[in-house]
Short mmCIF file of C-alpha atoms and ligand atoms in Angstrom, two decimals:
data_model
loop_
_atom_site.label_atom_id
_atom_site.label_comp_id
_atom_site.label_asym_id
_atom_site.label_seq_id
_atom_site.Cartn_x
_atom_site.Cartn_y
_atom_site.Cartn_z
CA MET A 1 -6.06 13.64 -56.51
CA LYS A 2 -8.20 13.60 -53.78
CA ASP A 3 -6.25 13.44 -50.01
CA PHE A 4 -7.18 10.40 -47.69
CA LYS A 5 -8.72 10.73 -44.88
CA ARG A 6 -6.47 12.59 -42.27
CA SER A 7 -8.21 11.23 -38.90
CA ARG A 8 -4.28 12.17 -37.23
CA ARG A 9 -5.49 16.06 -37.47
CA LEU A 10 -8.20 15.44 -34.61
CA ARG A 11 -5.22 13.81 -32.38
CA SER A 12 -2.27 15.83 -33.17
CA SER A 13 -2.43 18.12 -29.30
CA ALA A 14 -4.36 17.19 -25.81
CA GLU A 15 -6.30 20.35 -26.72
CA ILE A 16 -7.76 19.20 -29.75
CA ARG A 17 -7.99 15.30 -28.27
CA GLY A 18 -10.14 17.17 -25.31
CA LEU A 19 -12.54 18.77 -27.27
CA VAL A 20 -13.06 15.59 -29.39
CA ARG A 21 -13.52 13.36 -26.78
CA GLU A 22 -16.79 11.40 -26.60
CA THR A 23 -16.78 10.34 -23.04
CA ASN A 24 -15.83 11.78 -19.84
CA VAL A 25 -16.00 9.82 -16.50
CA HIS A 26 -17.20 12.29 -13.87
CA ILE A 27 -16.58 12.61 -10.19
CA SER A 28 -20.90 12.65 -10.08
CA ASP A 29 -20.81 9.14 -11.70
CA LEU A 30 -18.99 7.38 -8.63
CA ILE A 31 -20.06 5.00 -6.21
CA TYR A 32 -17.60 4.18 -3.36
CA PRO A 33 -17.95 0.78 -1.49
CA MET A 34 -16.67 0.84 1.80
CA PHE A 35 -16.47 -2.19 4.39
CA VAL A 36 -17.89 -1.65 7.96
CA VAL A 37 -16.49 -4.64 10.60
CA PRO A 38 -17.47 -4.95 14.59
CA GLY A 39 -15.10 -3.10 17.13
CA LYS A 40 -13.07 0.08 17.88
CA ASN A 41 -10.53 2.09 16.36
CA ILE A 42 -10.14 0.11 13.16
CA LYS A 43 -8.95 1.05 9.96
CA ARG A 44 -7.29 -2.31 8.24
CA GLU A 45 -6.09 -2.78 4.93
CA ILE A 46 -7.36 -5.13 3.21
CA PRO A 47 -5.75 -8.42 1.88
CA ASN A 48 -5.54 -8.49 -1.92
CA MET A 49 -7.40 -5.64 -2.22
CA PRO A 50 -4.46 -2.79 -2.22
CA GLU A 51 -5.28 0.61 -0.39
CA GLN A 52 -9.06 -0.71 0.64
CA TYR A 53 -9.53 -0.96 4.65
CA HIS A 54 -11.98 -2.56 6.52
CA TYR A 55 -13.20 0.05 9.30
CA SER A 56 -14.82 0.38 12.56
CA VAL A 57 -18.43 2.59 12.77
CA ASP A 58 -16.06 5.08 14.91
CA GLN A 59 -13.61 5.41 12.14
CA LEU A 60 -16.23 6.16 9.47
CA LYS A 61 -16.53 10.27 10.23
CA GLU A 62 -12.92 10.63 9.35
CA ALA A 63 -13.23 8.06 6.25
CA VAL A 64 -16.29 9.52 4.75
CA LYS A 65 -14.88 13.31 5.29
CA GLU A 66 -12.20 11.84 2.69
CA VAL A 67 -14.83 10.91 0.38
CA ILE A 68 -16.57 13.57 0.13
CA GLU A 69 -13.66 16.32 0.48
CA LEU A 70 -12.84 14.70 -2.91
CA GLY A 71 -16.42 15.35 -4.59
CA ILE A 72 -17.51 12.04 -4.28
CA LYS A 73 -21.35 11.75 -3.57
CA ALA A 74 -22.20 8.72 -3.01
CA ILE A 75 -21.08 5.10 -0.79
CA VAL A 76 -22.07 1.53 -0.88
CA PHE A 77 -21.75 -0.31 2.65
CA PHE A 78 -21.14 -3.87 3.08
CA GLY A 79 -21.43 -5.05 6.60
CA LEU A 80 -19.33 -7.97 8.30
CA PRO A 81 -21.25 -8.72 11.29
CA GLU A 82 -19.71 -9.88 15.04
CA ASN A 83 -21.37 -13.46 14.28
CA LYS A 84 -22.67 -15.78 11.41
CA ASP A 85 -25.76 -17.86 11.61
CA GLU A 86 -28.05 -20.19 9.97
CA ASP A 87 -30.81 -17.28 9.98
CA ALA A 88 -28.35 -14.20 8.99
CA SER A 89 -30.15 -12.17 11.78
CA GLU A 90 -27.28 -9.83 12.25
CA ALA A 91 -28.10 -8.73 8.60
CA TYR A 92 -31.61 -7.34 9.63
CA ALA A 93 -30.76 -6.29 12.95
CA MET A 94 -31.84 -2.57 14.16
CA ASP A 95 -27.69 -2.72 15.95
CA GLY A 96 -26.48 -4.67 12.96
CA ILE A 97 -23.43 -3.01 11.29
CA VAL A 98 -24.50 -2.02 8.84
CA GLN A 99 -27.41 -0.31 10.06
CA LEU A 100 -25.28 1.52 12.74
CA ALA A 101 -22.73 2.21 9.86
CA VAL A 102 -25.88 4.26 8.06
CA LYS A 103 -26.70 6.65 11.17
CA GLU A 104 -23.21 7.33 11.88
CA VAL A 105 -22.75 8.75 8.72
CA LYS A 106 -25.83 10.15 8.45
CA LYS A 107 -25.23 12.10 11.31
CA TYR A 108 -22.63 13.89 10.47
CA TYR A 109 -23.02 14.13 6.29
CA PRO A 110 -27.05 14.02 5.68
CA GLY A 111 -26.43 14.75 2.28
CA ILE A 112 -24.21 11.89 1.09
CA LEU A 113 -25.98 9.60 -0.96
CA VAL A 114 -25.84 5.95 1.28
CA ILE A 115 -26.49 3.29 -0.51
CA THR A 116 -26.73 -0.29 1.22
CA ASP A 117 -25.56 -3.70 -0.11
CA VAL A 118 -28.50 -5.97 0.63
CA CYS A 119 -27.61 -9.62 0.73
CA LEU A 120 -26.95 -12.36 3.42
CA CYS A 121 -23.58 -13.97 2.42
CA GLN A 122 -21.57 -12.47 5.23
CA TYR A 123 -24.42 -12.71 7.95
CA THR A 124 -24.96 -16.75 7.01
CA SER A 125 -23.19 -19.49 8.53
CA HIS A 126 -23.07 -21.44 5.26
CA GLY A 127 -21.70 -18.11 3.39
CA HIS A 128 -24.64 -18.60 0.95
CA CYS A 129 -26.74 -15.35 -0.29
CA GLY A 130 -29.83 -17.10 1.02
CA VAL A 131 -31.90 -19.25 3.07
CA VAL A 132 -30.19 -22.96 3.49
CA LYS A 133 -32.21 -26.25 3.83
CA GLY A 134 -30.98 -29.81 3.29
CA GLY A 135 -28.06 -28.32 1.09
CA VAL A 136 -30.35 -26.36 -1.17
CA VAL A 137 -30.48 -22.41 -1.32
CA ILE A 138 -34.31 -21.87 -0.90
CA ASN A 139 -35.60 -18.98 -2.96
CA ASP A 140 -39.06 -17.85 -1.24
CA GLU A 141 -37.95 -17.93 2.37
CA SER A 142 -34.73 -16.05 1.10
CA ILE A 143 -36.82 -12.61 -0.48
CA ASP A 144 -38.88 -12.60 3.20
CA LYS A 145 -35.56 -12.00 5.12
CA LEU A 146 -33.77 -10.02 2.24
CA ALA A 147 -37.04 -7.45 2.53
CA ALA A 148 -36.34 -7.54 6.26
CA VAL A 149 -32.80 -6.59 5.37
CA ALA A 150 -33.74 -3.87 3.10
CA LEU A 151 -36.14 -2.73 5.15
CA SER A 152 -33.94 -2.24 8.56
CA HIS A 153 -31.32 -0.62 6.34
CA ALA A 154 -34.11 2.17 4.90
CA MET A 155 -35.35 2.53 9.18
CA ALA A 156 -31.81 2.89 9.73
CA GLY A 157 -31.35 6.49 7.40
CA ALA A 158 -30.38 4.33 4.03
CA ASP A 159 -30.93 6.30 1.00
CA MET A 160 -31.27 3.38 -1.43
CA VAL A 161 -30.57 -0.35 -1.12
CA ALA A 162 -29.12 -2.53 -3.62
CA PRO A 163 -30.02 -6.52 -3.47
CA SER A 164 -27.05 -8.30 -4.83
CA ASP A 165 -28.37 -11.77 -3.50
CA MET A 166 -29.83 -12.52 -7.39
CA MET A 167 -32.92 -14.32 -5.73
CA ASP A 168 -35.96 -14.76 -8.00
CA GLY A 169 -38.69 -11.92 -6.96
CA ARG A 170 -36.94 -9.92 -4.50
CA VAL A 171 -37.17 -6.58 -6.04
CA GLY A 172 -40.85 -7.02 -5.78
CA ARG A 173 -40.73 -8.15 -2.71
CA ILE A 174 -38.41 -5.37 -0.94
CA ARG A 175 -40.98 -3.11 -3.07
CA GLU A 176 -43.72 -4.54 -1.67
CA ILE A 177 -42.44 -4.17 2.01
CA LEU A 178 -40.53 -0.93 1.86
CA ASP A 179 -43.79 0.38 0.61
CA LYS A 180 -45.94 -0.53 3.22
CA ASN A 181 -43.45 0.79 5.53
CA ASN A 182 -43.73 4.41 4.63
CA PHE A 183 -40.50 4.24 2.16
CA LYS A 184 -41.98 4.85 -1.28
CA HIS A 185 -39.10 7.22 -1.70
CA ILE A 186 -36.34 4.89 -1.52
CA PRO A 187 -35.23 3.46 -4.54
CA ILE A 188 -33.53 0.25 -5.76
CA MET A 189 -30.42 -0.29 -7.18
CA SER A 190 -31.17 -3.89 -8.17
CA TYR A 191 -27.64 -6.19 -8.83
CA SER A 192 -29.88 -7.23 -11.96
CA VAL A 193 -27.46 -9.07 -14.48
CA LYS A 194 -24.38 -10.42 -11.76
CA TYR A 195 -23.14 -13.34 -12.89
CA ALA A 196 -21.11 -15.90 -10.96
CA SER A 197 -17.63 -14.88 -11.54
CA ALA A 198 -13.84 -15.48 -10.42
CA PHE A 199 -13.59 -11.47 -10.71
CA TYR A 200 -15.52 -11.87 -7.08
CA GLY A 201 -12.32 -13.37 -5.56
CA PRO A 202 -10.76 -10.93 -3.32
CA PHE A 203 -13.73 -9.29 -2.38
CA ARG A 204 -14.99 -12.88 -0.61
CA SER A 205 -11.81 -13.06 1.30
CA ALA A 206 -12.58 -9.34 2.33
CA ALA A 207 -16.05 -9.70 3.51
CA ASN A 208 -15.48 -13.40 4.37
CA CYS A 209 -18.85 -14.95 2.80
CA ALA A 210 -16.92 -17.43 0.27
CA PRO A 211 -19.70 -20.12 0.19
CA GLN A 212 -18.89 -23.21 2.71
CA PHE A 213 -20.03 -25.46 0.00
CA GLY A 214 -20.39 -25.59 -3.48
CA ASP A 215 -20.76 -22.71 -5.47
CA ARG A 216 -23.38 -19.59 -6.47
CA LYS A 217 -24.01 -21.13 -9.78
CA THR A 218 -27.87 -22.33 -8.93
CA TYR A 219 -28.48 -18.65 -8.39
CA GLN A 220 -26.03 -16.13 -10.14
CA MET A 221 -25.70 -16.10 -13.71
CA ASP A 222 -23.54 -17.64 -16.20
CA PRO A 223 -20.88 -15.84 -17.78
CA ALA A 224 -21.90 -17.10 -21.19
CA ASN A 225 -25.48 -16.20 -21.45
CA ARG A 226 -26.60 -12.63 -23.26
CA LEU A 227 -30.49 -13.33 -23.22
CA GLU A 228 -30.81 -14.10 -19.66
CA ALA A 229 -29.51 -10.59 -19.24
CA ILE A 230 -32.30 -8.88 -21.24
CA ARG A 231 -34.59 -11.11 -19.42
CA GLN A 232 -33.77 -10.69 -15.60
CA VAL A 233 -33.43 -6.87 -16.59
CA GLU A 234 -36.84 -7.17 -17.98
CA ALA A 235 -38.42 -9.00 -14.23
CA ASP A 236 -36.67 -6.64 -12.22
CA LEU A 237 -37.89 -3.48 -14.13
CA GLU A 238 -41.58 -5.07 -13.75
CA GLU A 239 -41.06 -5.65 -10.44
CA GLY A 240 -39.80 -2.28 -9.52
CA ALA A 241 -36.18 -1.39 -9.26
CA ASP A 242 -35.57 2.02 -10.12
CA ILE A 243 -31.53 1.24 -11.38
CA ILE A 244 -29.76 -1.80 -13.05
CA MET A 245 -27.03 -2.93 -12.21
CA VAL A 246 -24.38 -5.04 -14.56
CA LYS A 247 -21.38 -7.04 -12.37
CA PRO A 248 -18.78 -7.15 -13.06
CA ALA A 249 -18.14 -4.94 -15.99
CA LEU A 250 -14.93 -4.74 -18.12
CA ALA A 251 -15.41 -8.12 -18.93
CA TYR A 252 -19.18 -7.55 -19.87
CA LEU A 253 -19.29 -4.69 -21.79
CA ASP A 254 -21.39 -5.94 -24.01
CA VAL A 255 -24.19 -6.95 -22.03
CA ILE A 256 -23.90 -3.07 -20.48
CA ARG A 257 -24.06 -2.08 -24.17
CA GLU A 258 -27.09 -4.54 -24.81
CA VAL A 259 -29.33 -3.31 -21.85
CA LYS A 260 -28.43 0.51 -22.21
CA ASN A 261 -29.59 0.11 -25.84
CA GLY A 262 -32.20 -2.06 -24.89
CA PHE A 263 -34.28 -0.02 -21.75
CA SER A 264 -34.71 3.24 -20.89
CA ALA A 265 -33.54 2.69 -17.03
CA PRO A 266 -30.23 4.38 -15.66
CA ILE A 267 -27.58 1.57 -15.76
CA ALA A 268 -25.01 1.20 -13.24
CA ALA A 269 -21.77 -1.09 -13.61
CA TYR A 270 -19.57 -2.46 -10.56
CA GLN A 271 -15.96 -2.36 -11.04
CA VAL A 272 -15.53 -5.33 -8.55
CA SER A 273 -12.94 -6.62 -6.16
CA GLY A 274 -10.78 -8.31 -9.05
CA GLU A 275 -10.58 -6.22 -11.41
CA TYR A 276 -9.41 -3.65 -8.87
CA ALA A 277 -6.81 -5.88 -7.56
CA MET A 278 -5.79 -7.41 -11.21
CA ILE A 279 -4.95 -2.99 -12.23
CA LYS A 280 -3.22 -2.41 -8.49
CA ILE A 281 -0.80 -5.56 -8.52
CA ALA A 282 -0.13 -5.55 -11.88
CA ALA A 283 1.13 -1.98 -11.53
CA ARG A 284 2.91 -2.68 -8.37
CA GLU A 285 4.82 -5.42 -10.18
CA GLY A 286 5.84 -2.58 -12.76
CA LEU A 287 3.72 -4.71 -15.58
CA ILE A 288 1.02 -1.90 -16.37
CA LYS A 289 0.91 2.16 -15.57
CA GLU A 290 -1.68 2.63 -12.83
CA GLU A 291 -3.53 5.61 -13.61
CA GLU A 292 -3.80 4.82 -17.06
CA SER A 293 -5.23 1.25 -16.73
CA MET A 294 -7.64 3.03 -14.05
CA VAL A 295 -8.45 5.45 -16.38
CA GLU A 296 -8.95 3.53 -19.61
CA ALA A 297 -11.16 0.65 -17.70
CA LEU A 298 -13.29 3.35 -16.11
CA ALA A 299 -13.88 4.79 -19.57
CA ALA A 300 -14.42 1.84 -21.18
CA ILE A 301 -16.84 1.00 -18.68
CA LYS A 302 -18.95 4.69 -19.15
CA ARG A 303 -18.88 4.44 -23.05
CA ALA A 304 -20.83 0.74 -22.52
CA GLY A 305 -23.08 2.73 -21.20
CA ALA A 306 -23.03 2.88 -17.97
CA ASP A 307 -24.33 5.62 -16.33
CA MET A 308 -22.73 5.23 -12.61
CA ILE A 309 -19.53 3.24 -11.77
CA LEU A 310 -18.98 1.23 -8.43
CA THR A 311 -15.18 1.44 -7.77
CA TYR A 312 -12.69 1.06 -5.41
CA PHE A 313 -11.17 3.13 -7.97
CA ALA A 314 -13.38 5.90 -6.76
CA LYS A 315 -11.05 8.07 -4.65
CA ASP A 316 -8.07 7.88 -7.12
CA MET A 317 -10.36 8.46 -9.83
CA ALA A 318 -11.43 12.03 -8.42
CA ARG A 319 -8.28 12.87 -7.70
CA TRP A 320 -7.67 12.14 -11.35
CA ILE A 321 -10.54 14.01 -12.62
CA ARG A 322 -9.69 17.03 -10.78
CA ARG A 323 -5.93 17.26 -11.85
CA ASN A 324 -6.97 16.62 -15.31
CA GLN A 325 -10.76 17.66 -16.37
C1 PBG B 1 -22.52 -10.12 -2.14
C2 PBG B 1 -21.49 -9.41 -2.97
C3 PBG B 1 -20.44 -9.65 -3.59
C4 PBG B 1 -19.90 -8.62 -4.17
C5 PBG B 1 -21.11 -7.44 -4.09
N1 PBG B 1 -21.53 -8.21 -3.12
C6 PBG B 1 -19.52 -11.05 -3.57
C7 PBG B 1 -20.68 -12.61 -4.63
O1 PBG B 1 -21.46 -12.04 -4.99
O2 PBG B 1 -19.82 -13.39 -4.10
C8 PBG B 1 -18.61 -9.15 -5.30
C9 PBG B 1 -18.40 -7.10 -5.55
C10 PBG B 1 -17.06 -7.35 -5.44
O3 PBG B 1 -15.97 -8.34 -6.16
O4 PBG B 1 -16.26 -6.54 -5.25
N2 PBG B 1 -23.41 -11.08 -2.75
#
């Protein structure tokens, strides 16, 4: 009699499981998000995001050294300005917080890939990602400002810009202004498929950027939509995006896969603050095992089709990979 399929043969030892493992997260897949604040001598843990910190610019030399020593090749900067205003003027100031952070890191570590988040929400008094007039976020004025932000980041030495605002046409406008100013070589990683997600909660307190009225649903995507994601990606590639991002990650693995199958552009996925906090805090409460949950979630994101992952776990994951792979 024919025996049944013995699937367990290939699960019988760690060695054999290693041989047949289909997905491995590599350190070179990881992008580490960092928050920069005004002031001096500041390394302050962010409430709701255990083990993530607000750094003042002078602390970056030390902080980025650790990242590099772990083998991580890329970081993404988020800035908290000194003052917010209607115009988001510190977002595109040459001595703005992100611009200073980029210069500082590039001075010590020219080899690390420095990506900058391009948005207005941390910098506007109302906390929206664009220009507000009469209670409405105005698209076309917003993209002019976003282009100015991206240009100022490139001038400061950023290697890549990553617009996260979700205004229409911003990728094209950023490409145009970069090209005109001799930054043809700077890639755009577009937050193309960014959902209006509750999982951004901890980030909004970390970046102090919660909208002061209304919500982001007039520009971020409805979590219920899949085909809309395809249209976003088509538009962004047409406008010149080099890397496409899907955000958040774990609740949108189907969308990552769909975008991966439908397009040849590299895909980034952002494991957002809420995804990070859920694992960290549940583990602290003894409900789940932290490392195993981290590895499982990141492998799932990679398996779904992400070529790279923005994650607050980057350092923890790099340590795990060094020990286990
Ligand atoms: C800014 C921005 C947000 C995140 C990244 N860039 C917040 C938002 O859109 O409200 C979220 C990142 C995270 O939750 O880790 N537009």
